[in-house]
Tab-separated table of C-alpha atoms in Angstrom:
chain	number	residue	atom	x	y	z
A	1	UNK	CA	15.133	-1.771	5.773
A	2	UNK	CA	16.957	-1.595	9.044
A	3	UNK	CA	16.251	-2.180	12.167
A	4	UNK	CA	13.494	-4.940	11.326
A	5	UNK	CA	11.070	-6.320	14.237
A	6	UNK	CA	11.971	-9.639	15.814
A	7	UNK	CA	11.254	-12.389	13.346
A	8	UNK	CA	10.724	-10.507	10.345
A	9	UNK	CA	12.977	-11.180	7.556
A	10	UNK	CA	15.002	-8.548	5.438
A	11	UNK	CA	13.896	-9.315	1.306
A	12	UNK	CA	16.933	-8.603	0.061
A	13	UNK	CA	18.505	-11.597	1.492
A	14	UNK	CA	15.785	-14.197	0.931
A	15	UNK	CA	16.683	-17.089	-1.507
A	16	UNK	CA	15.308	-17.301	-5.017
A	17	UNK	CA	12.055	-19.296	-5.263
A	18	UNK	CA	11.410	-22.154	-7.993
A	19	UNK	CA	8.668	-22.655	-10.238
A	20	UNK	CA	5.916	-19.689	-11.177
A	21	UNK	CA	3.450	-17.249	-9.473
A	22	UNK	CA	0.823	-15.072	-10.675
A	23	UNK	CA	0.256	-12.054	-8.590
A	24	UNK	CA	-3.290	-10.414	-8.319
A	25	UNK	CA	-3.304	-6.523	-7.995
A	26	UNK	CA	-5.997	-4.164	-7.345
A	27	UNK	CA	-4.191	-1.050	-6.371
A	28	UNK	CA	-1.182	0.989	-7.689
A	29	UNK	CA	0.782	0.096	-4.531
A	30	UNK	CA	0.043	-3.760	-4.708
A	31	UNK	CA	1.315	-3.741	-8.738
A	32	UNK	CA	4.458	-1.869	-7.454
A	33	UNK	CA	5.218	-4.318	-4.536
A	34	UNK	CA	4.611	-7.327	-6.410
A	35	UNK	CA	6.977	-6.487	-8.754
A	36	UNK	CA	9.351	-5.959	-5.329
A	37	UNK	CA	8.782	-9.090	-4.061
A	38	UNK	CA	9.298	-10.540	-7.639
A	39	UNK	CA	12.803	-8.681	-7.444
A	40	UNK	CA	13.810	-10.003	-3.856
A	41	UNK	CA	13.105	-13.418	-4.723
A	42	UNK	CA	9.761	-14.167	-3.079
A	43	UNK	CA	7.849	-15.273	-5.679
A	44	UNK	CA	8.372	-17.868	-8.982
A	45	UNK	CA	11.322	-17.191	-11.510
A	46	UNK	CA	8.445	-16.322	-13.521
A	47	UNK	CA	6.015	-14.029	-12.287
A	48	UNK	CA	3.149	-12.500	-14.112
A	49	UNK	CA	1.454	-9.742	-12.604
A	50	UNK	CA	-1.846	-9.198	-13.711
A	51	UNK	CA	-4.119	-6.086	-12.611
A	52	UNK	CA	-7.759	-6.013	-12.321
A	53	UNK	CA	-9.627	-4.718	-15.372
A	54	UNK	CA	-10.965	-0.880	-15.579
A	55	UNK	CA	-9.230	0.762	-12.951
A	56	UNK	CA	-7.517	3.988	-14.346
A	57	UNK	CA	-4.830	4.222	-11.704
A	58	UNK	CA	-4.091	0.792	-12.599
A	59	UNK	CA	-3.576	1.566	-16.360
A	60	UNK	CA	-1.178	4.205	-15.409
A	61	UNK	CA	1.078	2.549	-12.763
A	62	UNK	CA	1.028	-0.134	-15.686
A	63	UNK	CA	2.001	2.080	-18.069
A	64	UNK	CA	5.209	3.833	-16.010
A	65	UNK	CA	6.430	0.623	-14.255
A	66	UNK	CA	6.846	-0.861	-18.379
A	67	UNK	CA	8.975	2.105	-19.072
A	68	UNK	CA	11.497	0.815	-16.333
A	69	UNK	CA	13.793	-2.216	-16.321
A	70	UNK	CA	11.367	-5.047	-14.871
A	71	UNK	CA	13.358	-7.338	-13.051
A	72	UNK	CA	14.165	-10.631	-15.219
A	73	UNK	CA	11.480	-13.295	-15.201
A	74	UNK	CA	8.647	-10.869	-14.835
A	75	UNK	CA	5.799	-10.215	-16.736
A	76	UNK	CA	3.037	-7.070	-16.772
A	77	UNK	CA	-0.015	-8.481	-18.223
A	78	UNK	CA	-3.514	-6.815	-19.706
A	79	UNK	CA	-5.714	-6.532	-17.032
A	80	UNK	CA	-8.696	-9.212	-16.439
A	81	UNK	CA	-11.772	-8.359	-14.784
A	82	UNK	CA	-11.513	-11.452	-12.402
A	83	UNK	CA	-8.525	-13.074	-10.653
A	84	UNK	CA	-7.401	-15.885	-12.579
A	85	UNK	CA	-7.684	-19.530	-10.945
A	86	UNK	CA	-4.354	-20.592	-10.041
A	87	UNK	CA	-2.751	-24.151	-10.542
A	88	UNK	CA	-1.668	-26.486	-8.086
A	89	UNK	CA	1.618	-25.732	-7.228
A	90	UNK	CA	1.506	-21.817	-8.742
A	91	UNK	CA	2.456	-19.344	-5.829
A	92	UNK	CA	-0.512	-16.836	-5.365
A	93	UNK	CA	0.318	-13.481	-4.496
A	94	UNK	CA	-2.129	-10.875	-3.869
A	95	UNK	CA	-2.182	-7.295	-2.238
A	96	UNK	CA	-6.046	-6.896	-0.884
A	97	UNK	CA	-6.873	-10.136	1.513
A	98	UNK	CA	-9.952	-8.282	2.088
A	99	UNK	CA	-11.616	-8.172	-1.119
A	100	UNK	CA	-13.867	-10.503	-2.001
A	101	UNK	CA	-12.403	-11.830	-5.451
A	102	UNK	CA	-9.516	-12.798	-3.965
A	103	UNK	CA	-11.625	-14.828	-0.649
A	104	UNK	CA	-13.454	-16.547	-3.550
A	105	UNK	CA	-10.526	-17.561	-5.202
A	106	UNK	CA	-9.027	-18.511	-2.193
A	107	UNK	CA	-11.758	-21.054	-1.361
A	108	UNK	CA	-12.164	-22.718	-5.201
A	109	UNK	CA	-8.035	-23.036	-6.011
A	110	UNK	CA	-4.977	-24.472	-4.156
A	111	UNK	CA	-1.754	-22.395	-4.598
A	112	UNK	CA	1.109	-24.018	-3.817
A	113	UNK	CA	1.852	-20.555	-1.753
A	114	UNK	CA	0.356	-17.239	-0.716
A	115	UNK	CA	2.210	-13.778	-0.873
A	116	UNK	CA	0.890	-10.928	0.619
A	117	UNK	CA	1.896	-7.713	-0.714
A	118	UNK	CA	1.659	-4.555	1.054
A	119	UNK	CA	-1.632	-3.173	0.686
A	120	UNK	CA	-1.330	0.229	3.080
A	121	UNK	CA	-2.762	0.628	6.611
A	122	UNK	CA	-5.165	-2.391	5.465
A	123	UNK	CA	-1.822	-4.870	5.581
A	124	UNK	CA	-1.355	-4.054	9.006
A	125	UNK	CA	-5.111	-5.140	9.845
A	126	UNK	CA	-4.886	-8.646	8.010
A	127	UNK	CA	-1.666	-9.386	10.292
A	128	UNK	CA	-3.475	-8.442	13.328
A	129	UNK	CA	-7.249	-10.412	12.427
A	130	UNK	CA	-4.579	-13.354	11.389
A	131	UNK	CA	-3.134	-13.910	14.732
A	132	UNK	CA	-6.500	-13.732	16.471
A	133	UNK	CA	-9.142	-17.018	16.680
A	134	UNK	CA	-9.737	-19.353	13.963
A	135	UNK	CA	-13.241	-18.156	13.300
A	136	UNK	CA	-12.197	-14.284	12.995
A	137	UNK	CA	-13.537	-13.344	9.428
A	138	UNK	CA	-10.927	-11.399	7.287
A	139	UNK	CA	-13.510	-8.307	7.085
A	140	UNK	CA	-12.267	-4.382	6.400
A	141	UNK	CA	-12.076	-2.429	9.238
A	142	UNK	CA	-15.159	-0.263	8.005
A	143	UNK	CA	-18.491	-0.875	6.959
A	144	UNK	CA	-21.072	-3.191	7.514
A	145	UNK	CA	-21.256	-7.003	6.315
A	146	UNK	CA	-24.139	-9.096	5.617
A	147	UNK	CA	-24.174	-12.546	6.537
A	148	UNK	CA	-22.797	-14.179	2.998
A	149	UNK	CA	-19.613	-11.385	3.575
A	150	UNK	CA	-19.140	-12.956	6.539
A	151	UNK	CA	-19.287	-15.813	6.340
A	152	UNK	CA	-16.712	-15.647	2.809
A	153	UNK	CA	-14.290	-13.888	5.186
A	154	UNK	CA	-14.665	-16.207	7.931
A	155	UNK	CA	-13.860	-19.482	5.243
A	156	UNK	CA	-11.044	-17.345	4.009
A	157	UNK	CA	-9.516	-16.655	7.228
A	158	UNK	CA	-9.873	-20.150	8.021
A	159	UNK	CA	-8.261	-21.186	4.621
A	160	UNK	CA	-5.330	-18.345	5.381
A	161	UNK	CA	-4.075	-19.519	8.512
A	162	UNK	CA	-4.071	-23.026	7.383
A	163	UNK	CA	-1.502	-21.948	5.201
A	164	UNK	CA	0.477	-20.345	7.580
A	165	UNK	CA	0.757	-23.362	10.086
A	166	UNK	CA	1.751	-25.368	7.389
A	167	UNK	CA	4.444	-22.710	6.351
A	168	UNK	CA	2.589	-21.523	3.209
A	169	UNK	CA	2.290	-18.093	3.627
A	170	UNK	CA	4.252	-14.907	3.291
A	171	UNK	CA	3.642	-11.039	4.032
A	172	UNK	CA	5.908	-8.805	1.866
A	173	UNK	CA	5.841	-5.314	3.344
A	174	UNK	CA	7.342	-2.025	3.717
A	175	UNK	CA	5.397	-1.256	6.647
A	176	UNK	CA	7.507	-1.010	10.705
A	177	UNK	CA	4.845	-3.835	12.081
A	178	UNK	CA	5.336	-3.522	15.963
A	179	UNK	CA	7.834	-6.402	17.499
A	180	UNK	CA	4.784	-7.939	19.533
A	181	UNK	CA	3.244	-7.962	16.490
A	182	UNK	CA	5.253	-9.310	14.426
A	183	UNK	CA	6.355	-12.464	16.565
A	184	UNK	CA	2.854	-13.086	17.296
A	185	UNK	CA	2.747	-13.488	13.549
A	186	UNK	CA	6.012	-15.734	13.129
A	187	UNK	CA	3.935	-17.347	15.962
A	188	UNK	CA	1.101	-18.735	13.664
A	189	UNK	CA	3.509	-20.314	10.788
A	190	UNK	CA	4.011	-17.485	8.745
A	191	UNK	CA	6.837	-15.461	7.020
A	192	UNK	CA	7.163	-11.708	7.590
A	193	UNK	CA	9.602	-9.942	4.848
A	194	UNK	CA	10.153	-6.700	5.098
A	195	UNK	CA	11.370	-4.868	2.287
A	196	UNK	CA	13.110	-1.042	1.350
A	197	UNK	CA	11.902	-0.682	-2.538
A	198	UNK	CA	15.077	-2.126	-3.618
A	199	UNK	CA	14.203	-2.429	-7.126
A	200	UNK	CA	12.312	1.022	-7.474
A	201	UNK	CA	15.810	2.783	-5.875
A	202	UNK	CA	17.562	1.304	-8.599
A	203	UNK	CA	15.821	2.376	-10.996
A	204	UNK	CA	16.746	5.994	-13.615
A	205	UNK	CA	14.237	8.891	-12.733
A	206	UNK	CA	12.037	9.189	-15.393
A	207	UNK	CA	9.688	11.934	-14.756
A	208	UNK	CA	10.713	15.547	-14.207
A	209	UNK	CA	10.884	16.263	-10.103
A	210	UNK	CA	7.846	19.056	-9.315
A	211	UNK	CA	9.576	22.890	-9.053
A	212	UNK	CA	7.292	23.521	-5.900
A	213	UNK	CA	9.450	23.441	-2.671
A	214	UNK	CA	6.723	21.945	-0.523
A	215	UNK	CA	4.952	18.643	-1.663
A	216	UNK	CA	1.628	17.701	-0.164
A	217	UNK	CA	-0.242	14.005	-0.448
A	218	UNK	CA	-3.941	14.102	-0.886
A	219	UNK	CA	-5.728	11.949	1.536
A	220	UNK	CA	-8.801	9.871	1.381
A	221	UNK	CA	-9.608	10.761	4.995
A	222	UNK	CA	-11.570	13.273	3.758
A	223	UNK	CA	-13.941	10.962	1.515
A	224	UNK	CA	-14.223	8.423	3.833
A	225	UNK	CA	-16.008	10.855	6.206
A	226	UNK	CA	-12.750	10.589	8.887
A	227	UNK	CA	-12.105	14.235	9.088
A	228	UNK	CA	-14.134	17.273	8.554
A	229	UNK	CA	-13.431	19.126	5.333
A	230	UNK	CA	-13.650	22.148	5.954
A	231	UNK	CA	-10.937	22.039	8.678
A	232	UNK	CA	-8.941	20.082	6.004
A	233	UNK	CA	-9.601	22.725	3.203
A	234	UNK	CA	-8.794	25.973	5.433
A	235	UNK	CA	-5.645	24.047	6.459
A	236	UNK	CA	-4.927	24.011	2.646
A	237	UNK	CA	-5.534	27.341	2.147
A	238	UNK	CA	-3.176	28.363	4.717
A	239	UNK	CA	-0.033	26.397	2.929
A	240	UNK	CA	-0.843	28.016	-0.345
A	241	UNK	CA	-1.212	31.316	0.961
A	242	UNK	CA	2.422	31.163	2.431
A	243	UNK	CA	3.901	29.441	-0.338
A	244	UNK	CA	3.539	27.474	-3.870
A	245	UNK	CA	2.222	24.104	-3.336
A	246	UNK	CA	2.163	21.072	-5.504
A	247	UNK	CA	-0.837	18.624	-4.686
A	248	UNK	CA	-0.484	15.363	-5.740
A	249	UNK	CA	-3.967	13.430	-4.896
A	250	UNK	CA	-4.646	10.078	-3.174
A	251	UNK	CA	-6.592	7.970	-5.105
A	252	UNK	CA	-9.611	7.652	-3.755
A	253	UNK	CA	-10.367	11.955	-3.001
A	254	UNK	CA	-13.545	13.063	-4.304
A	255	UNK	CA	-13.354	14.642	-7.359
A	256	UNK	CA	-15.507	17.623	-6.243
A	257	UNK	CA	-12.718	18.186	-3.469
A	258	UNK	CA	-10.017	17.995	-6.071
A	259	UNK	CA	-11.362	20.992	-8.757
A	260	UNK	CA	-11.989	22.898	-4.950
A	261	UNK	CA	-8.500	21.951	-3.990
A	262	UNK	CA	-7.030	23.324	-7.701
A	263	UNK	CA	-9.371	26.085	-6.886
A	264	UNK	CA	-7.217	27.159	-4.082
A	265	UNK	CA	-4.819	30.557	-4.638
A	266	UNK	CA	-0.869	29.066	-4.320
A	267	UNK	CA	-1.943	25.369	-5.028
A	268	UNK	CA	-1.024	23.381	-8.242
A	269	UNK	CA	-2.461	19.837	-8.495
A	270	UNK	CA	-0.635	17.316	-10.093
A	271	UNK	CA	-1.853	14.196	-11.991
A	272	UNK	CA	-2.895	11.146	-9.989
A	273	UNK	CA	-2.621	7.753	-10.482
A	274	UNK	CA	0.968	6.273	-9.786
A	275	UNK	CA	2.264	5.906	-6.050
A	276	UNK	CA	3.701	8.352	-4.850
A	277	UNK	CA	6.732	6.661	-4.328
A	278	UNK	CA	7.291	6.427	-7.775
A	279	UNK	CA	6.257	9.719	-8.503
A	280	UNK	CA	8.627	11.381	-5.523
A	281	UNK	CA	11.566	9.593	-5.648
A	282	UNK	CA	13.666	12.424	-7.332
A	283	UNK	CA	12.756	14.966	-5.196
A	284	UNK	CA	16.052	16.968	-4.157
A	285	UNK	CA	17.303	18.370	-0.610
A	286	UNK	CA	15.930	21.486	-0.509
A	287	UNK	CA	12.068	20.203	-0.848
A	288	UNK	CA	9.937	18.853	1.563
A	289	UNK	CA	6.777	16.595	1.624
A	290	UNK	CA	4.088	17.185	4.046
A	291	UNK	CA	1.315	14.544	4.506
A	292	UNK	CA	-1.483	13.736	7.042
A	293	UNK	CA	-0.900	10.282	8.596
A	294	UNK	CA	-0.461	7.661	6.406
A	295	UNK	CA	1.651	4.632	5.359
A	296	UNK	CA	2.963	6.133	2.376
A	297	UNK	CA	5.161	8.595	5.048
A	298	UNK	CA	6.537	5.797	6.032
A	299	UNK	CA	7.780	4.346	2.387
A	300	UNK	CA	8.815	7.911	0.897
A	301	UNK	CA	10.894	7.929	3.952
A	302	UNK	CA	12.812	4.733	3.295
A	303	UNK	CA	12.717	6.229	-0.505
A	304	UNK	CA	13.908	9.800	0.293
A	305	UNK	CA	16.324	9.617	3.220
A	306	UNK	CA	19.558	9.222	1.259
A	307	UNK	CA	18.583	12.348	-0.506
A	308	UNK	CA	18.079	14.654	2.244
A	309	UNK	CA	14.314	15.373	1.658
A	310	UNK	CA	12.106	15.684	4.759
A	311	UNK	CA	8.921	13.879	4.942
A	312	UNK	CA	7.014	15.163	7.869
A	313	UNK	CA	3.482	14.112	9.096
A	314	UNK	CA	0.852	16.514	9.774
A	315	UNK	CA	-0.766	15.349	13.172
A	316	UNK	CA	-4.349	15.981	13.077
A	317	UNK	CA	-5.937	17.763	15.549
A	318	UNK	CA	-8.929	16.479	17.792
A	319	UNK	CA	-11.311	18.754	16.663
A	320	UNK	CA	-10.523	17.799	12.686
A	321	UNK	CA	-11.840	13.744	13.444
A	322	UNK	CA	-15.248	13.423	12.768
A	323	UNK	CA	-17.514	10.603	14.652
A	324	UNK	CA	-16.905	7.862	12.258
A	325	UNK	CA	-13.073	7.723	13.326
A	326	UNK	CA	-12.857	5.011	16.025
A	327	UNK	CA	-9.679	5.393	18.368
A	328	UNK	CA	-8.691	2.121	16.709
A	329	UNK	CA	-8.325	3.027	13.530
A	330	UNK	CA	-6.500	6.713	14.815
A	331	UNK	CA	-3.936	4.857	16.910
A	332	UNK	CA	-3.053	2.646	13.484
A	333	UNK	CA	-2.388	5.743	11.467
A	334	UNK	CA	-0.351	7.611	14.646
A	335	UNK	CA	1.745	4.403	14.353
A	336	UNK	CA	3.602	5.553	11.157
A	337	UNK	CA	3.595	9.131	12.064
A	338	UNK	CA	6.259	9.854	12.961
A	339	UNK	CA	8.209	6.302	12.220
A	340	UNK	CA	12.040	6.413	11.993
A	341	UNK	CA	12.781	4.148	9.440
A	342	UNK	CA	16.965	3.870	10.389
A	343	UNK	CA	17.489	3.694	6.496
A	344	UNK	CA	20.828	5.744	6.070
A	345	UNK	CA	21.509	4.563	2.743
């Protein structure tokens, strides 16, 4: 990725690491980055990336990233329900910092290294509670925690920037983290790597590109009670009655909202599961994708710039954010709006 902040380094020059690493993934996005960070050399010559158990997204991502050509020295395992304790020595890569699995683990095993891999908007949040005080608990940015929460993310924050002052940790992201940012972060001891889904563009498109000239992401804004939804819906309704639409749903969207959604005259909605950046990555010139803010603008950019396809953010008006969106959490998602990512190639 060009143009990189101040002290973040560019993954496709980092030098091959020795040794193993099992990477812990709870999300379609995390499976697909650990196997970039595998590919630029971040983790062990042998990697095995293991998912968490009964997650259907999961199983698919799983299932379309085995029909590629994994990068050698990498290995898709069956999913386990917990993740696995990991050796002295083993490098430790994970996508969610914030779940409580992973804190646990954290705080019973000694990894030789931890790898963060890009997690979304939340990745962004970890680098930011990481370069505040010692005692700043790794806690999502929503939703309450009882004392025992807190006090887990408070041991694993602890435990996390320990490892970055003694130069044992490493974020692997997509994401543009702001240059104050991101030195603040070099600051503590750790190693910011940004990466341009090096593997993923090299891959052959498997999966036939939609027909429908205008793409739009699902969002789980809706669901989490960010924005109102009925000034999301009639916003739908207005795309489909101008033109056919293919939908292609976030993850986490209500499944009520989806059947109203397919319900909609003009719209077509496509099957979930894998990223979208997988999913999009053949789209040709004359298409367009059109998303409310969100980090995977951002990565379908750096995907889809080379092949002349516009991704645009939707900015959402004032009247569509509901109470529950603090100004916080609206100036993180503005911050990839409208991004330039400088790729050219």
């Amino acid at each position: 990725m060009n143009g990189s902040s101040p002290g973040v380094e560019d993954g496709r020059d980092h030098a091959r690491e020795q040794g193993s690493a099992v990477a812990w993934v709870e999300s379609p996005l995390q499976m697909l980055c650990a196997v970039e960070a595998h590919h630029a050399g971040l983790l062990g010559a042998r990697s095995r990336v293991i998912p968490r158990a009964k997650l259907r997204p999961l199983e698919v991502t799983h299932r379309e990233l085995s029909r590629l050509a994994l990068p050698p020295g990498l290995e898709l395992t069956a999913p386990e329900t917990d993740m696995p304790r990991l050796g002295r020595g083993t490098i430790g890569a994970v996508g969610d910092a914030f779940s409580g699995k992973v804190q646990f683990r954290w705080l019973t095993t000694l990894p030789g290294r931890i790898v963060i891999v890009d997690d979304g908007l939340a990745t962004i949040r970890l680098l930011e509670l990481l370069t505040g005080r010692m005692w700043t608990p790794l806690l999502r940015a929503r939703g309450g925690a009882g004392r025992l929460r807190t006090a887990l993310g408070t041991a694993a924050g602890i435990r996390l920037r320990a490892a970055a002052r003694s130069g044992r940790l490493s974020i692997f992201t997509a994401l543009p983290v702001p240059a104050e940012l991101a030195q603040a972060v070099r600051d503590k001891g750790a190693e910011l790597v940004t990466h341009d889904f090096t593997w993923l563009r090299s891959q052959p498109l498997r999966r036939p590109r939609p027909e429908e000239r205008t793409i739009v992401l699902g969002t789980s804004l809706v669901r989490n009670g960010l924005i109102h939804r009925e000034s999301y819906f009639t916003w739908l309704a207005g795309l489909g009655s101008a033109e056919p639409v293919a939908y292609f749903p976030h993850r986490r969207e209500d499944p009520n909202d989806l059947a109203r959604v397919g319900e909609q005259p003009g719209i077509t909605v496509y099957d979930g599961g894998v990223p979208a950046e997988m999913t999009l990555r053949g789209l040709a010139a004359e298409q367009r994708v059109l998303s409310l803010p969100s980090t995977a603008v951002t990565s379908l950019r750096v995907l889809l710039s080379a092949r002349g396809v516009a991704v645009d953010t939707v900015d959402v008006p004032d009247e569509w954010w509901t109470a529950e969106a603090a100004p916080s959490l609206r100036s993180h998602l503005s911050m990839f709006a409208h991004h330039d990512t400088g790729v050219t190639g």
